[in-house]
mmCIF file of C-alpha atoms in Angstrom:
data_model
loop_
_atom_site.group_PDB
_atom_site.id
_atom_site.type_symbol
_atom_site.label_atom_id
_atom_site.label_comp_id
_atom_site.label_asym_id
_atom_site.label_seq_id
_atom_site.Cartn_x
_atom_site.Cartn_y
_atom_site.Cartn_z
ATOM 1 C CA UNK A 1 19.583 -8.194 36.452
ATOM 2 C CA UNK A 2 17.537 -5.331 36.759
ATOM 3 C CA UNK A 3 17.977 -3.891 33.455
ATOM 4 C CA UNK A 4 17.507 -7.598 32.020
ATOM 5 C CA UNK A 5 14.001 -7.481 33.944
ATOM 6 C CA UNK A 6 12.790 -4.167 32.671
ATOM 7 C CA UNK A 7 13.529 -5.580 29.083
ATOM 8 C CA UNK A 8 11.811 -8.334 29.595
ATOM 9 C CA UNK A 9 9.031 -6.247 31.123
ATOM 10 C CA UNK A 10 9.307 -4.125 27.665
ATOM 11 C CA UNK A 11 9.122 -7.891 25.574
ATOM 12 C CA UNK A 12 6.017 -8.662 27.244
ATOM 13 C CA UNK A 13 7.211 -11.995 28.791
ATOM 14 C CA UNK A 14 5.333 -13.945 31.331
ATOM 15 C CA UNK A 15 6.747 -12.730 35.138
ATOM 16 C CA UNK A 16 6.582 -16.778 36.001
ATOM 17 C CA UNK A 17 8.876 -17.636 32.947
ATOM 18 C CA UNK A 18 11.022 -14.519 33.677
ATOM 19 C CA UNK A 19 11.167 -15.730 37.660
ATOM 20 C CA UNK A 20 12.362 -19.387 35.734
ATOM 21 C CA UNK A 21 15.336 -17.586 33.938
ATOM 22 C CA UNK A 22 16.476 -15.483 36.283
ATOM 23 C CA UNK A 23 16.922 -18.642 38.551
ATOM 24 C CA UNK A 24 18.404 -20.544 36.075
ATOM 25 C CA UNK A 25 15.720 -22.551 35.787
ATOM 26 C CA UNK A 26 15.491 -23.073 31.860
ATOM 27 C CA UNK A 27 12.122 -24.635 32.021
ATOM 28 C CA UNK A 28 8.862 -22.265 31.959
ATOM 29 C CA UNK A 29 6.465 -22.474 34.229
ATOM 30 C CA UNK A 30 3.062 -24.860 33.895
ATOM 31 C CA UNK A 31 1.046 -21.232 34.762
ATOM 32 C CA UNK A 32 2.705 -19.411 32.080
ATOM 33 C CA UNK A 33 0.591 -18.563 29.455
ATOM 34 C CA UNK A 34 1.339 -19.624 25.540
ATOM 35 C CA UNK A 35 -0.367 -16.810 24.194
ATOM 36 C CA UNK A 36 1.281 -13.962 25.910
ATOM 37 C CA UNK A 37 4.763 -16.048 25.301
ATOM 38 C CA UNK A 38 4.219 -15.773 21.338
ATOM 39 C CA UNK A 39 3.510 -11.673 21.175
ATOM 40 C CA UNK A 40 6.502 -9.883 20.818
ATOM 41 C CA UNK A 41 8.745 -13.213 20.390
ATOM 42 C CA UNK A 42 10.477 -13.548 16.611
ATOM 43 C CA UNK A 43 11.947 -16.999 15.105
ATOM 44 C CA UNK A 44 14.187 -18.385 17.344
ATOM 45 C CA UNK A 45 15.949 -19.934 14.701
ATOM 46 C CA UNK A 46 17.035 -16.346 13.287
ATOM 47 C CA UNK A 47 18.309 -14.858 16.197
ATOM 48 C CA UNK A 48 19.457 -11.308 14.938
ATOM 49 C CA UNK A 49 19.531 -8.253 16.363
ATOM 50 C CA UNK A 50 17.913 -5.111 14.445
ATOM 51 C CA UNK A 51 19.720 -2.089 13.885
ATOM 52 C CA UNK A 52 18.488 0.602 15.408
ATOM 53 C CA UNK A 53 19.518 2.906 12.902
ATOM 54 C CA UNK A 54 17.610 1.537 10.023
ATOM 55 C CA UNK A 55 14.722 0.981 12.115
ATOM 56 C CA UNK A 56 14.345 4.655 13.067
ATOM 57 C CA UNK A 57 14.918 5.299 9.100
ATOM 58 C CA UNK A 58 12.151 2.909 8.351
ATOM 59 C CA UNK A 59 9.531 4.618 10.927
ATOM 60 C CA UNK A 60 10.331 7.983 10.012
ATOM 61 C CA UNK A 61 9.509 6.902 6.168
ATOM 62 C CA UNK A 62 6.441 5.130 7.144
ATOM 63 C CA UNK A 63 5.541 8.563 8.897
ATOM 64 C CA UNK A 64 6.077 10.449 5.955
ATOM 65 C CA UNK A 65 3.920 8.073 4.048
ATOM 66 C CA UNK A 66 1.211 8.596 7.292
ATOM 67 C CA UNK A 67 1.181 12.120 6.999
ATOM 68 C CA UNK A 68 1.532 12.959 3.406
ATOM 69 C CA UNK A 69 0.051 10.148 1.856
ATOM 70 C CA UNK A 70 -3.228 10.237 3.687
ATOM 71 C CA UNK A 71 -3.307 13.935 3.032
ATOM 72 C CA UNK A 72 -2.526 13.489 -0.555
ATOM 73 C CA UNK A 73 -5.175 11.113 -0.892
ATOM 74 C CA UNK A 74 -7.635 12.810 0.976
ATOM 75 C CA UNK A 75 -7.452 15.630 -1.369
ATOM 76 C CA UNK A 76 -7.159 14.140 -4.637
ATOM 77 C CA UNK A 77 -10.616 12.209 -3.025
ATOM 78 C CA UNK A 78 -12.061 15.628 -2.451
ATOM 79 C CA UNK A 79 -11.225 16.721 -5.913
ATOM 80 C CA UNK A 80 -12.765 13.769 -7.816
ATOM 81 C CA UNK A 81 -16.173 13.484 -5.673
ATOM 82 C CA UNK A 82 -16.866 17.046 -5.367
ATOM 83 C CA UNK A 83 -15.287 19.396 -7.671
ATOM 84 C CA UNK A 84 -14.859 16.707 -11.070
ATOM 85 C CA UNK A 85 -17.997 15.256 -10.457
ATOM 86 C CA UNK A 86 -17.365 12.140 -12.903
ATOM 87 C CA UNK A 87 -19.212 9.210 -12.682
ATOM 88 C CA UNK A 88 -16.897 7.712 -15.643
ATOM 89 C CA UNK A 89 -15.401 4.563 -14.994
ATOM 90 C CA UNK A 90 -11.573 5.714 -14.750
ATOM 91 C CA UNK A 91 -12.842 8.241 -12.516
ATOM 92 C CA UNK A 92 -14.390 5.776 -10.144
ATOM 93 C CA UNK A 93 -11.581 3.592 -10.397
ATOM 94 C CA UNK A 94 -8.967 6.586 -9.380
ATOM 95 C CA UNK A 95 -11.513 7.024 -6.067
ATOM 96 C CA UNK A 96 -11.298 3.731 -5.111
ATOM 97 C CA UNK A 97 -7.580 3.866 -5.301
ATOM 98 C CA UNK A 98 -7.753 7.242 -3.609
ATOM 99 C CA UNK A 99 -9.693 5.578 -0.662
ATOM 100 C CA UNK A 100 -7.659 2.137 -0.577
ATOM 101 C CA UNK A 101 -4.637 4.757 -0.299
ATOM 102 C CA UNK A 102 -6.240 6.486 2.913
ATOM 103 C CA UNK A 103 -6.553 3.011 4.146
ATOM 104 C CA UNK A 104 -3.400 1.736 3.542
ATOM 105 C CA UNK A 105 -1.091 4.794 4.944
ATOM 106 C CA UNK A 106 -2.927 5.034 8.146
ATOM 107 C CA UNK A 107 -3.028 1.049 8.891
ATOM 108 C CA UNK A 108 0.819 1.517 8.698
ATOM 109 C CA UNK A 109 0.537 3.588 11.905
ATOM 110 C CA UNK A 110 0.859 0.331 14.231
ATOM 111 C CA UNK A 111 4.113 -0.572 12.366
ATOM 112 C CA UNK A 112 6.077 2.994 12.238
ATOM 113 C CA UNK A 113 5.172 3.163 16.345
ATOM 114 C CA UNK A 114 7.131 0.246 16.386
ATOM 115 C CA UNK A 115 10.066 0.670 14.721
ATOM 116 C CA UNK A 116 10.697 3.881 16.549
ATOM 117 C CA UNK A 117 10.232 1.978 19.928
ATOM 118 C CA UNK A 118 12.676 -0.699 19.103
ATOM 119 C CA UNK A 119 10.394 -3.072 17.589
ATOM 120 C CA UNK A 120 8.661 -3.439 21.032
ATOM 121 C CA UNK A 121 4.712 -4.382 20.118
ATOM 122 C CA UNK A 122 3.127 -1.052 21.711
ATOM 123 C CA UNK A 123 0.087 -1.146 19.773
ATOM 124 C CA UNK A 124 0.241 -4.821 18.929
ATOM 125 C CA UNK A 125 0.481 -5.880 22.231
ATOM 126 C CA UNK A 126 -2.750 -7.616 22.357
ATOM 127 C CA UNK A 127 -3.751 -10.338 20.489
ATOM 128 C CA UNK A 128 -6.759 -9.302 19.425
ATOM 129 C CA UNK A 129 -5.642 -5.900 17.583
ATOM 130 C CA UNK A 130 -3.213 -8.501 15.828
ATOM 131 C CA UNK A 131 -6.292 -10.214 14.497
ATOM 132 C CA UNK A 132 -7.655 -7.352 13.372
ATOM 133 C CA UNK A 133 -4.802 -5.926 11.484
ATOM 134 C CA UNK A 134 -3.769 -9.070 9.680
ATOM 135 C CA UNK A 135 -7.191 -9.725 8.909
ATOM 136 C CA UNK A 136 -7.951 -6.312 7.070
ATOM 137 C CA UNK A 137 -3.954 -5.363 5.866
ATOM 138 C CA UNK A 138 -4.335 -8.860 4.079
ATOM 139 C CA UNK A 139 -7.789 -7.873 2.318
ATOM 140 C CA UNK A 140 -6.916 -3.878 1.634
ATOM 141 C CA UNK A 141 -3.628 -4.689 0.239
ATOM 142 C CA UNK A 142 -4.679 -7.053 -2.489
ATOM 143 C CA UNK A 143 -7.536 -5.483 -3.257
ATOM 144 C CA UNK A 144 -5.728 -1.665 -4.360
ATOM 145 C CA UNK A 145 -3.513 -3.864 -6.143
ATOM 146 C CA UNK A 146 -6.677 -5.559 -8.077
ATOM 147 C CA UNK A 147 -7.723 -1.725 -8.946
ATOM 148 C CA UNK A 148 -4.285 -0.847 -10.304
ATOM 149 C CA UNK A 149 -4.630 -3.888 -12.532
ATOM 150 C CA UNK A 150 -8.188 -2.927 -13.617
ATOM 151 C CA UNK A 151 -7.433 0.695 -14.369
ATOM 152 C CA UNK A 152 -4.627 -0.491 -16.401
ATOM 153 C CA UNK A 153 -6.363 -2.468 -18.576
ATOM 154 C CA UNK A 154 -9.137 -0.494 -18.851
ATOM 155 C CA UNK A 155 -6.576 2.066 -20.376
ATOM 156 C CA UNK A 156 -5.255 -0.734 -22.363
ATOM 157 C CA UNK A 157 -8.929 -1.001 -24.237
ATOM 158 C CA UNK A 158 -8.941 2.465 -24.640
ATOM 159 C CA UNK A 159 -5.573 2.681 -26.378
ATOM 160 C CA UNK A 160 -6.105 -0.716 -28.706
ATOM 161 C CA UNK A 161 -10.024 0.473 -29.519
ATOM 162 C CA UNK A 162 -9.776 4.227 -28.956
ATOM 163 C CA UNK A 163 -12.887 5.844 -27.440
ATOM 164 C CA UNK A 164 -15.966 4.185 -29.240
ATOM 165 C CA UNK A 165 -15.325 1.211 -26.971
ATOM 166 C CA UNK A 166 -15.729 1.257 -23.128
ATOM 167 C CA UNK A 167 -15.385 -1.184 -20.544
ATOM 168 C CA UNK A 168 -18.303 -1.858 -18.710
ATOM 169 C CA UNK A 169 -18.609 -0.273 -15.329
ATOM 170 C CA UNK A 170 -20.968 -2.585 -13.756
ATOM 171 C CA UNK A 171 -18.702 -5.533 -14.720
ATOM 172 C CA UNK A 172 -15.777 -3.958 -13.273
ATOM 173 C CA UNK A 173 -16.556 -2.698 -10.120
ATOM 174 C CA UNK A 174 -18.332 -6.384 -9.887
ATOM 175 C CA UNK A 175 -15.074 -7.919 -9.755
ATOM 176 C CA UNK A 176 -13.328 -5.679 -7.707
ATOM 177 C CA UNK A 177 -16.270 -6.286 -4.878
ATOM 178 C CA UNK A 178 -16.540 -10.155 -5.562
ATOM 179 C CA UNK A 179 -11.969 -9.699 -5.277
ATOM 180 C CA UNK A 180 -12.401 -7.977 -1.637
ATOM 181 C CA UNK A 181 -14.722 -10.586 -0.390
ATOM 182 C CA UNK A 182 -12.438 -13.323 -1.878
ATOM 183 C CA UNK A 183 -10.013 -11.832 0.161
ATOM 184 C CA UNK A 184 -11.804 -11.280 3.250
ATOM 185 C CA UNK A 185 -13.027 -14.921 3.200
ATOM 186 C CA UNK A 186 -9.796 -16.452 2.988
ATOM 187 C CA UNK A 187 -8.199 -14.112 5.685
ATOM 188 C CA UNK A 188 -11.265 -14.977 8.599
ATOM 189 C CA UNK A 189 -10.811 -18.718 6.912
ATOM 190 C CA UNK A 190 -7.363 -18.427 8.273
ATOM 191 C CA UNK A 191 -8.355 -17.768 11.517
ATOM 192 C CA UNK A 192 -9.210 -21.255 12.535
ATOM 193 C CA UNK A 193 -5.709 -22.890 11.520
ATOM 194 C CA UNK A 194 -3.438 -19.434 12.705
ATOM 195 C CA UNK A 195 -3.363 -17.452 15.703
ATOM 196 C CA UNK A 196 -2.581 -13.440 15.405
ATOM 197 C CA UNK A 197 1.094 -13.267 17.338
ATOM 198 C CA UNK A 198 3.073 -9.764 16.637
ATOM 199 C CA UNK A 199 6.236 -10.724 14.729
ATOM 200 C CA UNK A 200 9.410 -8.949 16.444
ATOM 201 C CA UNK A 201 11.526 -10.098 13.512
ATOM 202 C CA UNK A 202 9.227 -8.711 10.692
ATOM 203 C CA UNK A 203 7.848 -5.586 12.953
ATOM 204 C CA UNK A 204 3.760 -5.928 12.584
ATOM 205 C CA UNK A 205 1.728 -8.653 13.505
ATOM 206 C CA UNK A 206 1.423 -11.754 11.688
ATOM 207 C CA UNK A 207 -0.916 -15.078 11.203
ATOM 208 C CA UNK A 208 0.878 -17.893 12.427
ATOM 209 C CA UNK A 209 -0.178 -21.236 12.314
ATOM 210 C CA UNK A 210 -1.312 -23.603 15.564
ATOM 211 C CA UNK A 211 0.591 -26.370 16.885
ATOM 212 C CA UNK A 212 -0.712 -29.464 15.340
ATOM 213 C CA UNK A 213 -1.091 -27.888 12.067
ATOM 214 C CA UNK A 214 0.731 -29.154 9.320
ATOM 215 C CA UNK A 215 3.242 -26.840 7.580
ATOM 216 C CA UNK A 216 1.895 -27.348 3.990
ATOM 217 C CA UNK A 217 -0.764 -25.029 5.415
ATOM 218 C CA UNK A 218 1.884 -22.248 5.527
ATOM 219 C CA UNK A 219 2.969 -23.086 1.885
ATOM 220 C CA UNK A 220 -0.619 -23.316 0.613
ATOM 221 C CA UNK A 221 -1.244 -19.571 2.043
ATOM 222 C CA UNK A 222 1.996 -18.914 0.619
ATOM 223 C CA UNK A 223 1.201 -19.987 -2.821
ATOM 224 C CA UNK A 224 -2.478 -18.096 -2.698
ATOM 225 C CA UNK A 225 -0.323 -14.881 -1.860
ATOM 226 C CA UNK A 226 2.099 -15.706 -4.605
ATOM 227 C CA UNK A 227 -1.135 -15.974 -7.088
ATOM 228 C CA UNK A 228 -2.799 -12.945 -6.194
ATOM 229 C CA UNK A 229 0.648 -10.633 -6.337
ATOM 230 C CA UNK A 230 1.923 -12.711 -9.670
ATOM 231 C CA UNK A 231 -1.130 -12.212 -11.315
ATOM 232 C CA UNK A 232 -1.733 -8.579 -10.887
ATOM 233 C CA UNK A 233 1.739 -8.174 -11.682
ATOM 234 C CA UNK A 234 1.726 -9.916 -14.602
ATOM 235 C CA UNK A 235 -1.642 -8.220 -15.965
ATOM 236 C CA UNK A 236 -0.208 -4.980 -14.656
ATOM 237 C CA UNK A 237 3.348 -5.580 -16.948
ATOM 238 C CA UNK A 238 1.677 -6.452 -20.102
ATOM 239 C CA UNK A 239 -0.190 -3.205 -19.423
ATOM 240 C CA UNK A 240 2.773 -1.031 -19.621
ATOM 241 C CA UNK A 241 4.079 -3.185 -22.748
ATOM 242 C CA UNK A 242 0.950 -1.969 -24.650
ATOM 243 C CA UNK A 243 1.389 1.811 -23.725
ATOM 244 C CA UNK A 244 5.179 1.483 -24.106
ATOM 245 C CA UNK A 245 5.015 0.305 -27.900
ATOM 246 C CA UNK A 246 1.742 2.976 -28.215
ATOM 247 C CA UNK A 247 4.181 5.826 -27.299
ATOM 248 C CA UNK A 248 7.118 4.660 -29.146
ATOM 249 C CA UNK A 249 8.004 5.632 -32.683
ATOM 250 C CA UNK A 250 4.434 7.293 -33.229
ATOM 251 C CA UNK A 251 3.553 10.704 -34.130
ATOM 252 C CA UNK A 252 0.952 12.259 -31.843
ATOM 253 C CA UNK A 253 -2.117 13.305 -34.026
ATOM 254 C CA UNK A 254 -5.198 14.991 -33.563
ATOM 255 C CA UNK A 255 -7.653 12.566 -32.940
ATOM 256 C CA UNK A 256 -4.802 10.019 -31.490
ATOM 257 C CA UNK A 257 -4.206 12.690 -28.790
ATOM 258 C CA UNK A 258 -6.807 10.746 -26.238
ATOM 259 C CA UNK A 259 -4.258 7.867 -26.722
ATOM 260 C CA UNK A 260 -1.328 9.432 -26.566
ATOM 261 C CA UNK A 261 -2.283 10.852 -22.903
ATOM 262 C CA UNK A 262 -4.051 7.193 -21.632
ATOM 263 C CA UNK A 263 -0.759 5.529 -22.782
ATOM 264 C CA UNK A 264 1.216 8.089 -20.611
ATOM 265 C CA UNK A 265 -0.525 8.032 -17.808
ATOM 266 C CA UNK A 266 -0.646 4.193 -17.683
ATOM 267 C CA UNK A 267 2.786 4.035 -18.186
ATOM 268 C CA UNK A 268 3.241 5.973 -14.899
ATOM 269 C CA UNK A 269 0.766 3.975 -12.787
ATOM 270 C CA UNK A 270 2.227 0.701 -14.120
ATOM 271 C CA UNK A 271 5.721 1.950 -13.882
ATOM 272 C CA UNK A 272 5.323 2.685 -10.260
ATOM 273 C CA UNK A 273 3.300 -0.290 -9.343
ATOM 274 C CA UNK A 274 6.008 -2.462 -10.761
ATOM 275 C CA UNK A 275 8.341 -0.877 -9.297
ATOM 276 C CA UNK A 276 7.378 -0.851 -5.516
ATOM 277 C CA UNK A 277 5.746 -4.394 -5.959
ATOM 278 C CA UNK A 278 8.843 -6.274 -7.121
ATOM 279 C CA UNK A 279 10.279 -6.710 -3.632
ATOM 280 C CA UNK A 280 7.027 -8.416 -2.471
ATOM 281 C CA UNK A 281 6.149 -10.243 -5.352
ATOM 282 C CA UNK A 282 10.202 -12.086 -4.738
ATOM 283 C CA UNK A 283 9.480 -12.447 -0.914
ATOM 284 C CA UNK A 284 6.646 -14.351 -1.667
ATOM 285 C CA UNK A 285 8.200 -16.112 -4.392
ATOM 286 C CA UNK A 286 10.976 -17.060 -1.818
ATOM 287 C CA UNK A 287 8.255 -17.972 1.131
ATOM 288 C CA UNK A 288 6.128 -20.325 -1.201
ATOM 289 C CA UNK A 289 9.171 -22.405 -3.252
ATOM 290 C CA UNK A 290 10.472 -23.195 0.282
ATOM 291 C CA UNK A 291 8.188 -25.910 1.026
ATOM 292 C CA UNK A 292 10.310 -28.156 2.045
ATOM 293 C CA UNK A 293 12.183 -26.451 4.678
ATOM 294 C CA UNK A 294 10.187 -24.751 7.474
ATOM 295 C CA UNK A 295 10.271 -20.750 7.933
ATOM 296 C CA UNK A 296 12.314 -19.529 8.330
ATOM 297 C CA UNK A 297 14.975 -21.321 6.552
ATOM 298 C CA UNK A 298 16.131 -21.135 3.787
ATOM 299 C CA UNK A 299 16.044 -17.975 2.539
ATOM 300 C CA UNK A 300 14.977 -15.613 5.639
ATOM 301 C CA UNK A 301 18.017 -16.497 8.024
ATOM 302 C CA UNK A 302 20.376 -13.456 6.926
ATOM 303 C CA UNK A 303 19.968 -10.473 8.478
ATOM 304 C CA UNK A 304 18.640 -8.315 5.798
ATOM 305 C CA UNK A 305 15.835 -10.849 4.806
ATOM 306 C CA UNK A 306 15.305 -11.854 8.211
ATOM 307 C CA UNK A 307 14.373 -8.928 9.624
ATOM 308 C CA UNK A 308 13.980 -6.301 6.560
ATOM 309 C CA UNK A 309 12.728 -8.194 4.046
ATOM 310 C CA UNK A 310 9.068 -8.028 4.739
ATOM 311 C CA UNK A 311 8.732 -4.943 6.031
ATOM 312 C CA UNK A 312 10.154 -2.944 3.565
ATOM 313 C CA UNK A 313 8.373 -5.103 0.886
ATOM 314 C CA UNK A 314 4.623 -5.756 2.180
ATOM 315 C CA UNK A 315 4.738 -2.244 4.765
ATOM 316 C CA UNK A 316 6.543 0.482 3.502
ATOM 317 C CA UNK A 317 7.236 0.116 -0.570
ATOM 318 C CA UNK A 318 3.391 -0.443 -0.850
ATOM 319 C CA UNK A 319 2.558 2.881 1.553
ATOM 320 C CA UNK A 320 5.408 4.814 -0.789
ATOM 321 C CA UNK A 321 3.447 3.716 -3.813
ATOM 322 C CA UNK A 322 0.075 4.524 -2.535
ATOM 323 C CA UNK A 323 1.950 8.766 -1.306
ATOM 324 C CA UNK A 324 3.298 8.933 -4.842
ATOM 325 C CA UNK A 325 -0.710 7.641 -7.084
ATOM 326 C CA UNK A 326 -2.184 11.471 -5.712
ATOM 327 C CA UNK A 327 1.103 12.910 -7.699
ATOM 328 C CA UNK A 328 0.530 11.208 -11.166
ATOM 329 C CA UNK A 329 -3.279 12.127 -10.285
ATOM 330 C CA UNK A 330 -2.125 16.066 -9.939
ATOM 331 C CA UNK A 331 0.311 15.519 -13.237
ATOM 332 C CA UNK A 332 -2.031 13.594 -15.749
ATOM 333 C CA UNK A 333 -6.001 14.648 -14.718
ATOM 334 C CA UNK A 334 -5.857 18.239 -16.055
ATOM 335 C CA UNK A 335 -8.017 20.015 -14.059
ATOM 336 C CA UNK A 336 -6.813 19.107 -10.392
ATOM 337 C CA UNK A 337 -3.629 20.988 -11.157
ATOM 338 C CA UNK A 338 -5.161 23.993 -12.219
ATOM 339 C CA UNK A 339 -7.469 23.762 -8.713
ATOM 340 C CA UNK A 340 -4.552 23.068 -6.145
ATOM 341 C CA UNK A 341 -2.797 25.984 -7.442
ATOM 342 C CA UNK A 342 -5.964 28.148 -7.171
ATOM 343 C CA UNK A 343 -5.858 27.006 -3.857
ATOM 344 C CA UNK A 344 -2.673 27.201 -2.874
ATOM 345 C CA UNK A 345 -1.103 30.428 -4.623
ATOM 346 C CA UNK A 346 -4.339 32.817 -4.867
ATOM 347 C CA UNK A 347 -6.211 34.002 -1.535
ATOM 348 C CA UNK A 348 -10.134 34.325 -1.696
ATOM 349 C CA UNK A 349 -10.098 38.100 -2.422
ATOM 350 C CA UNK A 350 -7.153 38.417 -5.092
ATOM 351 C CA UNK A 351 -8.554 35.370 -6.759
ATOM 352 C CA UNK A 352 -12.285 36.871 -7.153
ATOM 353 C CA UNK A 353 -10.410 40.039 -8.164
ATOM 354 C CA UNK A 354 -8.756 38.072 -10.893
ATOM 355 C CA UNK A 355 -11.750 36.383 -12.005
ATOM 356 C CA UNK A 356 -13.378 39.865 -11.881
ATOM 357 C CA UNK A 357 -10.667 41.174 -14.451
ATOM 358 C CA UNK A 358 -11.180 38.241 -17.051
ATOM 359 C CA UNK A 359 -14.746 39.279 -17.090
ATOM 360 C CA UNK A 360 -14.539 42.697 -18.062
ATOM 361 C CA UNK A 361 -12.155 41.829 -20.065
ATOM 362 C CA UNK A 362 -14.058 39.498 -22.059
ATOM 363 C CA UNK A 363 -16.728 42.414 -22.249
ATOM 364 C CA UNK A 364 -14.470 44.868 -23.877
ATOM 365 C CA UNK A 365 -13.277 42.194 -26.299
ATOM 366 C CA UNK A 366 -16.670 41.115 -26.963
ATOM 367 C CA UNK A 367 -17.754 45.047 -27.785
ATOM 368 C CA UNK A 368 -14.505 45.912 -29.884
ATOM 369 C CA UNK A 369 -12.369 43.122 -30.953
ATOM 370 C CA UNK A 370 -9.494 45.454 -32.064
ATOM 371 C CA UNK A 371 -8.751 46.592 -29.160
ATOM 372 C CA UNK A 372 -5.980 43.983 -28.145
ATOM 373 C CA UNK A 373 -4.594 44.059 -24.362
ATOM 374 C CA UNK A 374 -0.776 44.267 -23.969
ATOM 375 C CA UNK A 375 -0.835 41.393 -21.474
ATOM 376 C CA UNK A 376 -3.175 39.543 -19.552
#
């Protein structure tokens, strides 16, 4: 009994409901309180057990995409703003998906401390931090996935019309804002039918709708998630179509070499966007065609898609893809290679020494041209 009370202590159950069961009295009492009863409780219908293994494997990934990802970001950030010094619209758009990045690896904090305390709430213990989260995770999330789809096809315009034709900045980064604040309105609309619970079976907290409220509600939000995913996806596949058939079969020329490195690099970003969003865009798929069955039957009883399914697809796939955008950043943009080597492999002093070198060097080619050094 003791260790059953210290895990219920850990569960965050009411002491007057916990007094009820250890009596074997199965009914709670009038004083408990409903809110504090829903954080930390799952589905009772499901009624698995997590393994702890895969949880700890889970946390320590989402702490890799924590550390690494928000430092990757951070500096390919640093690199566009202050050393490219671009005001081009690809550039902007790779900021904004630098900064959506930052957002999105730390906001996974809250979930990787709690799958390496056994799914115990921690920092989603209250209510209100639930709120929070669900309210901005549901706005940041769609809204990087927007950007992917506009950098995509604004490499798509450059590949069909080449460089004389541009895509309007001011028309872009219009729908991106007027795409957050779509967001943002329907998560705080959400508020007044759903109250912010943490979600032991899915691991972060989760809107979930008040008693009285019809279930279609849960299959209408389902079906607006389902729209915003599908349709990024979709624009985002017929993105990497285009620069697929660009690359294939063509020889690179001269003036098709601007092409030829747009198509590549959009066949990265796409490639890796489609990749890591395929497990949500099916979730959702699954959540909004059952509509006739409520959650979470009759697709999220197993234990795999119980208690995996969304947390791998809308928490830790997304962070992965957000740790790996600063890599293809470092590959295709061709100066931030060159400056995180300077930075990491040559110290202050050798590398003004070096510099020093080319300059003379340049001097004594300039003055006698013949004279032809052995290497350099």
């Amino acid at each position: 009994r003791s260790h059953y009370f210290i895990q219920s202590i850990l569960r965050m159950r009411n002491p007057d409901e916990l007094i009820s069961e250890i009596l074997g009295n199965t009914t709670a009492s009038p004083t408990s309180n409903p809110t504090q009863t829903m954080i930390a409780a799952g589905y009772p219908e499901n009624n698995l057990q997590a393994d702890l293994t895969a949880d700890k494997v889970i946390g320590t990934l989402l702490l890799v995409c924590v550390v690494l990802g928000t430092t990757a970001n951070c500096l390919a950030l640093y690199y566009l703003v202050f050393k490219q010094k671009c005001v081009a619209l690809v550039s902007v758009l790779y900021m904004l998906l630098c900064v959506l990045g930052v957002v999105v690896c730390v906001m996974t904090t809250p979930v990787m401390v709690s799958m390496l305390a056994d799914r115990r709430p921690v920092i989603f213990s209250h209510s209100r931090f639930c709120e929070i989260w669900d309210r901005m995770f549901r706005t940041v999330l769609p809204t990087s996935m927007f950007v992917v789809a506009m950098l995509s096809t604004s490499g798509c315009v450059t590949i069909v019309y080449g460089t004389r034709v541009s895509t309007p900045r001011r028309y872009v980064l219009t729908a991106i804002t007027g795409y957050a604040i779509l967001c943002l309105v329907i998560s705080v609309l959400k508020r007044v039918f759903e109250d912010a619970v943490y979600d032991r079976d899915k691991g972060f907290g989760v809107g979930r709708r008040q008693q009285g409220t019809s279930p279609a509600w849960d299959t209408a939000m389902a079906l607006i998630s389902l729209l915003q995913i599908g349709g990024v996806w979709v624009v985002v596949s017929l993105s990497l179509a285009v620069s697929a058939w660009n690359l294939h079969g063509r020889t690179v020329r001269r003036s098709l070499r601007a092409r030829h490195r747009v198509s590549v690099t959009i066949c990265l970003l796409a490639a890796l966007f489609l990749l890591f969003h395929l497990p949500l865009l099916l979730t959702t798929f699954l959540r909004g065609v059952s509509f006739h069955e409520t959650y979470p039957r009759p697709y999220f009883t197993s234990h795999f898609m119980g208690l995996y399914s969304w947390v791998l697809a809308k928490i830790l796939l997304p962070a992965l893809n957000m740790t790996l955008n600063p890599a293809v950043m470092c590959w295709r943009i061709p100066g931030f290679a060159i400056w995180m080597r300077v930075r990491d492999n040559f110290p202050e002093g050798r590398l003004k020494r070096r510099t020093t070198y080319l300059e003379s060097l340049t001097r004594t080619l300039t003055v006698n041209p013949n004279i032809l050094p052995v290497t350099v």
